[in-house]
C-alpha angles and dihedrals in degrees: 000000000000128000130203105252100172113124118242116219115256112258108235088202098244093103101093092052100074090079090054097057089068087064094040096050094045088077093044090049094045095051091047091051099036096088088053090051129087110259094254095052097045090053098052102097091055088047091050089045090052096050090044091051099042105015133233094300100039094252110077138030127101089319089069090056092056092049 
């Protein structure tokens, strides 16, 4: 019975961070591009966050869950 005795390179712990770079770069890219975009498009993230936080009627959303 043979075993695989090849050595594996040691992990430095940074392998999982590459997927997070996209989410970190999106706000930076948005802030750099916002002056070039029309007003309705530039304010879209803020409006979307307000709807998620307050709900479409201003009475629900995530803020309702927190009190």
